[in-house]
Short mmCIF file of C-alpha atoms and ligand atoms in Angstrom, two decimals:
data_model
loop_
_atom_site.label_atom_id
_atom_site.label_comp_id
_atom_site.label_asym_id
_atom_site.label_seq_id
_atom_site.Cartn_x
_atom_site.Cartn_y
_atom_site.Cartn_z
CA MET A 1240 6.81 -5.50 40.80
CA LYS A 1241 5.15 -6.37 38.04
CA ARG A 1242 6.42 -5.37 33.97
CA LEU A 1243 4.47 -3.12 31.60
CA TYR A 1244 6.68 -4.32 28.08
CA ILE A 1245 5.39 -1.91 25.50
CA VAL A 1246 5.34 -4.24 22.27
CA PRO A 1247 5.98 -3.48 18.72
CA THR A 1248 4.08 -5.73 16.00
CA PRO A 1249 4.56 -6.15 11.80
CA ILE A 1250 3.75 -3.28 9.56
CA GLY A 1251 2.02 -5.18 7.36
CA ASN A 1252 4.54 -8.25 6.80
CA LEU A 1253 3.84 -10.35 9.74
CA GLU A 1254 7.67 -11.56 9.89
CA ASP A 1255 8.42 -8.31 11.20
CA ILE A 1256 8.33 -9.80 14.66
CA THR A 1257 10.97 -10.16 17.07
CA LEU A 1258 11.92 -12.99 18.77
CA ARG A 1259 11.83 -11.80 22.08
CA ALA A 1260 8.64 -9.90 21.11
CA LEU A 1261 6.59 -13.24 20.53
CA ARG A 1262 8.46 -14.90 23.66
CA ILE A 1263 7.35 -12.09 25.91
CA LEU A 1264 3.70 -12.44 24.01
CA ARG A 1265 3.55 -15.62 24.53
CA GLU A 1266 4.61 -14.98 28.96
CA VAL A 1267 2.59 -12.08 30.27
CA ARG A 1268 -0.32 -12.78 31.79
CA LEU A 1269 -2.55 -10.16 30.17
CA ILE A 1270 -2.01 -8.70 26.11
CA ALA A 1271 -3.54 -4.45 26.00
CA ALA A 1272 -4.53 -4.17 22.47
CA GLU A 1273 -5.49 -1.19 20.22
CA ASP A 1274 -7.83 -3.49 18.41
CA THR A 1275 -8.11 -7.33 19.98
CA ARG A 1276 -9.39 -8.52 16.91
CA THR A 1277 -6.55 -7.02 15.06
CA THR A 1278 -4.03 -8.47 17.39
CA ARG A 1279 -5.99 -11.96 17.45
CA LYS A 1280 -4.92 -12.60 13.79
CA LEU A 1281 -1.61 -11.74 14.58
CA LEU A 1282 -1.59 -14.26 17.56
CA ASP A 1283 -3.29 -16.70 16.48
CA HIS A 1284 -0.53 -16.58 13.48
CA TYR A 1285 2.32 -17.16 15.80
CA GLN A 1286 -0.40 -19.81 17.55
CA ILE A 1287 -0.03 -17.87 21.04
CA LYS A 1288 -2.86 -18.10 23.51
CA THR A 1289 -2.38 -15.77 26.37
CA PRO A 1290 -5.73 -13.07 27.12
CA LEU A 1291 -6.68 -10.18 25.36
CA THR A 1292 -8.18 -6.95 26.85
CA SER A 1293 -9.41 -3.47 24.41
CA TYR A 1294 -6.64 -0.68 25.21
CA HIS A 1295 -7.84 1.94 22.65
CA GLU A 1296 -8.74 5.46 21.66
CA HIS A 1297 -12.29 5.63 23.36
CA ASN A 1298 -11.58 3.80 26.18
CA LYS A 1299 -7.86 4.73 27.37
CA LEU A 1300 -8.91 6.79 30.14
CA THR A 1301 -11.59 4.51 31.55
CA LYS A 1302 -9.38 1.37 30.96
CA LEU A 1303 -6.03 2.81 32.94
CA ASP A 1304 -7.27 1.81 36.37
CA ALA A 1305 -8.91 -2.35 35.22
CA ILE A 1306 -5.37 -2.64 33.52
CA LEU A 1307 -3.00 -1.05 36.66
CA ASP A 1308 -5.42 -3.12 39.02
CA ALA A 1309 -4.10 -6.06 36.16
CA LEU A 1310 -0.60 -4.77 36.37
CA THR A 1311 -0.61 -6.07 40.45
CA ALA A 1312 -1.00 -9.34 39.92
CA GLY A 1313 0.55 -9.89 36.76
CA ASP A 1314 2.95 -8.78 33.98
CA VAL A 1315 1.22 -6.99 31.49
CA ALA A 1316 2.22 -6.60 27.32
CA LEU A 1317 1.23 -3.22 25.47
CA VAL A 1318 0.69 -3.82 21.24
CA SER A 1319 -1.35 -1.70 18.75
CA ASP A 1320 -2.91 -2.02 15.90
CA ALA A 1321 0.42 -1.90 14.02
CA GLY A 1322 3.90 -0.80 15.24
CA THR A 1323 4.83 0.46 17.90
CA PRO A 1324 2.65 1.32 20.78
CA GLY A 1325 2.40 5.10 22.20
CA ILE A 1326 3.97 6.50 18.46
CA SER A 1327 0.31 7.86 16.94
CA ASP A 1328 -1.40 4.79 18.64
CA PRO A 1329 -2.94 4.47 22.09
CA GLY A 1330 -0.16 4.49 25.20
CA PHE A 1331 0.94 7.27 25.90
CA GLU A 1332 -1.38 8.45 28.69
CA LEU A 1333 -0.51 4.39 30.36
CA ILE A 1334 2.73 4.30 30.17
CA ARG A 1335 3.05 8.02 32.33
CA GLU A 1336 0.94 6.13 34.84
CA ALA A 1337 2.52 2.97 35.16
CA ILE A 1338 6.09 5.26 35.85
CA ALA A 1339 4.41 7.17 38.30
CA ARG A 1340 3.20 4.05 40.20
CA GLU A 1341 6.59 3.11 39.75
CA ILE A 1342 6.08 -0.16 37.66
CA GLU A 1343 8.82 -0.84 35.49
CA ILE A 1344 8.46 0.06 31.59
CA VAL A 1345 10.26 -2.96 29.27
CA PRO A 1346 10.49 -1.21 25.59
CA LEU A 1347 10.92 -4.14 22.79
CA PRO A 1348 12.64 -2.37 20.07
CA GLY A 1349 10.86 -2.90 16.55
CA PRO A 1350 8.71 -1.76 13.83
CA SER A 1351 7.35 1.70 13.02
CA ALA A 1352 6.15 3.39 10.03
CA ILE A 1353 8.12 6.57 10.77
CA VAL A 1354 11.63 4.79 10.68
CA THR A 1355 11.26 2.16 7.81
CA ALA A 1356 9.66 5.69 6.16
CA LEU A 1357 12.80 7.52 6.69
CA VAL A 1358 15.69 5.13 6.66
CA ALA A 1359 14.63 4.66 2.34
CA SER A 1360 13.82 8.32 1.99
CA GLY A 1361 17.05 9.47 0.33
CA LEU A 1362 16.92 12.60 2.74
CA PRO A 1363 19.37 13.50 5.71
CA THR A 1364 18.78 10.96 8.97
CA ASP A 1365 20.58 12.37 11.63
CA SER A 1366 18.11 13.97 13.14
CA TYR A 1367 14.45 14.67 12.06
CA VAL A 1368 10.98 16.24 12.90
CA TYR A 1369 7.83 13.48 13.45
CA LEU A 1370 4.78 15.70 13.13
CA GLY A 1371 2.42 13.50 13.75
CA PHE A 1372 -0.31 13.25 11.26
CA LEU A 1373 -0.83 16.70 9.80
CA PRO A 1374 -4.20 19.06 10.10
CA ARG A 1375 -6.96 18.06 8.09
CA LYS A 1376 -8.48 21.33 7.23
CA ALA A 1377 -6.92 23.64 4.77
CA LYS A 1378 -5.99 26.63 6.62
CA ALA A 1379 -4.57 24.73 9.92
CA LEU A 1380 -2.54 22.61 7.64
CA ARG A 1381 -1.13 24.79 5.67
CA GLU A 1382 -0.39 26.89 9.30
CA ALA A 1383 0.93 23.55 10.72
CA LEU A 1384 3.75 23.67 7.41
CA SER A 1385 4.02 27.26 7.93
CA GLU A 1386 4.98 26.37 11.56
CA VAL A 1387 8.32 23.98 10.01
CA ALA A 1388 8.94 26.59 7.07
CA HIS A 1389 12.84 27.07 8.99
CA GLU A 1390 13.03 23.43 10.30
CA ARG A 1391 16.34 22.04 8.87
CA ARG A 1392 15.30 19.04 10.33
CA THR A 1393 13.92 15.84 7.59
CA LEU A 1394 10.29 15.88 8.81
CA VAL A 1395 7.81 12.79 8.86
CA ALA A 1396 4.20 12.84 8.63
CA TYR A 1397 1.65 9.87 8.67
CA GLU A 1398 -0.86 10.93 6.26
CA SER A 1399 -4.10 9.02 4.49
CA PRO A 1400 -4.54 8.16 1.04
CA ASN A 1401 -6.58 10.59 0.35
CA ARG A 1402 -5.44 13.40 1.00
CA LEU A 1403 -2.12 13.33 -0.34
CA VAL A 1404 -2.69 15.11 -2.97
CA GLU A 1405 -3.86 18.04 -1.22
CA THR A 1406 -0.97 17.70 1.53
CA LEU A 1407 1.56 17.75 -1.47
CA SER A 1408 0.20 21.19 -2.76
CA ALA A 1409 0.01 22.36 0.74
CA ILE A 1410 3.74 21.56 0.85
CA LEU A 1411 4.49 22.64 -2.22
CA GLU A 1412 2.11 26.53 -1.94
CA THR A 1413 4.13 26.56 1.68
CA LEU A 1414 7.21 25.88 1.50
CA GLY A 1415 8.52 25.07 -2.12
CA ASP A 1416 9.48 22.78 -4.17
CA ARG A 1417 11.35 20.21 -1.62
CA PRO A 1418 12.62 16.80 -1.79
CA VAL A 1419 10.14 14.70 -0.41
CA ALA A 1420 9.14 10.67 -0.21
CA VAL A 1421 5.85 8.90 -0.32
CA ALA A 1422 6.32 5.92 0.72
CA ARG A 1423 3.58 3.61 0.83
CA GLU A 1424 1.89 -0.04 2.05
CA LEU A 1425 5.54 -0.80 3.45
CA THR A 1426 6.72 -3.96 4.08
CA LYS A 1427 3.38 -5.25 2.05
CA ILE A 1428 3.34 -6.25 -1.35
CA TYR A 1429 2.43 -3.63 -3.30
CA GLU A 1430 5.21 -0.97 -1.34
CA GLU A 1431 6.34 1.48 -3.00
CA ILE A 1432 8.66 4.61 -1.87
CA ARG A 1433 8.11 7.55 -4.35
CA ARG A 1434 11.05 10.02 -4.60
CA GLY A 1435 11.38 13.28 -6.42
CA PRO A 1436 10.31 17.39 -6.27
CA ALA A 1437 6.94 17.88 -4.24
CA SER A 1438 6.41 18.82 -7.63
CA VAL A 1439 7.25 15.80 -9.75
CA VAL A 1440 5.41 13.35 -6.83
CA LEU A 1441 1.93 15.40 -7.17
CA ALA A 1442 2.01 15.34 -10.73
CA HIS A 1443 2.02 11.59 -10.29
CA TYR A 1444 -0.57 11.30 -7.99
CA ARG A 1445 -2.61 13.50 -9.41
CA GLU A 1446 -2.97 10.92 -11.98
CA HIS A 1447 -2.30 7.51 -10.35
CA GLU A 1448 -4.92 7.96 -7.41
CA PRO A 1449 -2.88 6.89 -4.32
CA ARG A 1450 -3.87 3.86 -2.03
CA GLY A 1451 -3.24 2.50 1.07
CA GLU A 1452 -0.84 3.41 4.26
CA ILE A 1453 1.66 5.74 4.09
CA THR A 1454 4.18 7.86 4.94
CA LEU A 1455 5.41 10.97 4.00
CA VAL A 1456 9.08 12.26 4.60
CA ILE A 1457 9.80 15.86 3.52
CA GLY A 1458 13.21 17.19 3.34
CA GLY A 1459 14.47 20.16 5.88
CA ALA A 1460 14.94 23.86 4.47
CA PRO A 1461 17.31 24.01 2.39
CA GLU A 1462 21.02 26.07 3.50
CA GLN A 1463 20.45 28.96 1.93
CA ILE A 1464 17.79 29.92 4.80
CA ASP A 1465 19.66 31.99 7.36
CA ASP A 1466 19.34 31.69 11.23
CA HIS A 1467 19.19 35.16 11.55
CA PRO A 1468 16.88 37.12 8.60
CA TRP A 1469 18.25 39.31 6.23
CA ASP A 1470 18.50 43.32 6.30
CA GLU A 1471 16.37 44.44 4.38
CA GLU A 1472 18.45 45.97 1.70
CA ARG A 1473 19.09 41.85 0.63
CA VAL A 1474 15.15 41.26 0.81
CA ARG A 1475 15.11 44.06 -1.73
CA ALA A 1476 17.59 43.26 -3.74
CA ALA A 1477 16.58 39.75 -3.59
CA LEU A 1478 12.89 41.08 -4.38
CA GLN A 1479 13.88 43.52 -7.27
CA ALA A 1480 15.49 40.15 -8.85
CA ARG A 1481 12.60 38.37 -9.37
CA LEU A 1482 10.37 40.99 -10.16
CA ASP A 1483 12.69 41.68 -13.61
CA ALA A 1484 12.54 38.05 -14.12
CA GLY A 1485 9.08 38.29 -14.79
CA GLU A 1486 7.69 36.95 -11.36
CA SER A 1487 4.23 38.70 -9.85
CA ARG A 1488 5.09 41.14 -6.59
CA ARG A 1489 3.52 37.57 -4.65
CA GLN A 1490 4.83 35.00 -6.27
CA ALA A 1491 8.31 36.75 -5.47
CA ALA A 1492 7.28 38.04 -1.96
CA LYS A 1493 6.79 34.49 -1.68
CA ALA A 1494 9.55 32.76 -2.77
CA VAL A 1495 11.58 35.58 -0.80
CA ALA A 1496 10.05 34.59 2.18
CA ALA A 1497 10.95 30.90 2.33
CA LEU A 1498 15.09 31.82 1.74
CA SER A 1499 15.20 34.99 4.25
CA GLY A 1500 13.23 34.18 7.17
CA TRP A 1501 10.69 37.29 5.95
CA ASP A 1502 7.22 37.97 6.32
CA SER A 1503 6.04 37.10 2.74
CA ARG A 1504 3.09 40.00 3.44
CA ALA A 1505 6.11 42.06 5.01
CA ILE A 1506 8.21 41.73 1.85
CA TYR A 1507 5.15 42.16 -0.66
CA ASP A 1508 5.22 45.78 1.01
CA LEU A 1509 8.02 46.78 0.84
CA GLN A 1510 7.58 50.30 -1.05
N1 SAM B 2370 2.21 3.40 15.56
C1 SAM B 2370 2.74 3.22 14.30
C2 SAM B 2370 3.99 3.56 14.33
O1 SAM B 2370 4.87 3.27 15.24
O2 SAM B 2370 4.07 3.06 12.93
C3 SAM B 2370 1.77 4.15 13.95
C4 SAM B 2370 0.11 4.01 13.94
S1 SAM B 2370 -0.77 5.42 13.04
C5 SAM B 2370 -2.75 5.51 13.60
C6 SAM B 2370 -0.97 4.69 11.74
C7 SAM B 2370 -0.34 5.31 10.53
O3 SAM B 2370 0.97 5.01 10.39
C8 SAM B 2370 -0.61 4.95 8.87
O4 SAM B 2370 -1.90 6.10 8.72
C9 SAM B 2370 0.28 5.37 7.37
O5 SAM B 2370 0.41 6.46 7.89
C10 SAM B 2370 1.33 4.61 8.88
N2 SAM B 2370 1.73 3.78 8.78
C11 SAM B 2370 1.09 2.48 9.26
N3 SAM B 2370 1.75 1.74 8.36
C12 SAM B 2370 2.20 1.44 7.03
C13 SAM B 2370 2.94 1.39 6.29
N4 SAM B 2370 2.87 -0.17 6.40
N5 SAM B 2370 3.20 1.92 5.13
C14 SAM B 2370 3.29 3.16 5.33
N6 SAM B 2370 2.62 4.32 6.03
C15 SAM B 2370 2.42 3.63 7.13
#
């Protein structure tokens, strides 16, 4: 039985490709690529002449049979435009179907923006949650962030430059002033990793419009959040302390919600 190789490619710097990846790309019978023009540039750079076929978001289902047929004749390598195929890129359906047909899957390790950003963020790497691309609509974005408000693990998301400011504002509103790292243009000439509280990083990007490709890393929920919601007495005390300090009821309810595991509306309505 032939093999389906999953081959990561550079996320910017063309040198970030393994010797093994280059050998596999040279040796396989066919390369299934997200965008054949992008992959052609990479292959030309390394003087690789293997035939290419397209496998992208819009043909990933109709093209399955053709690629699985090709796998009866010889090995196939799957690549995406950048990074690891199948990670917010086409690949999952093909890999699942190949497994169902008992085709051997050979994954090669290599670049992915998630891990590259995470290790440079300075935020805990022992466990993390990958959120993919966050929703674009304001309400859905806030809902998605609220769902992970109590998540202790570090959060990683892909983001586009024209949405970064809106997303950082939503983080500040929904999760509080968490530490974040914006990893921009990783491995490229204008690489930048900006770390700090969400409020500070937000203020920076309000002033300096971000460009290029961005991976966002967000600190997990702070230690103070208990796994079990606080009892009412503790919530009341925390709320009162903030009201006494001059916070509005709405502000105080939100802040206590973020710490206690209670719903902010329920706190707001406490008599
Ligand atoms: N499969 C890829 C991987 O493993 O990294 C991810 C593909 S996803 C469609 C593309 C997104 O990854 C970009 O919109 C950006 O959020 C992130 N990304 C890709 N290259 C990056 C880079 N050089 N620096 C920062 N983020 C990057």
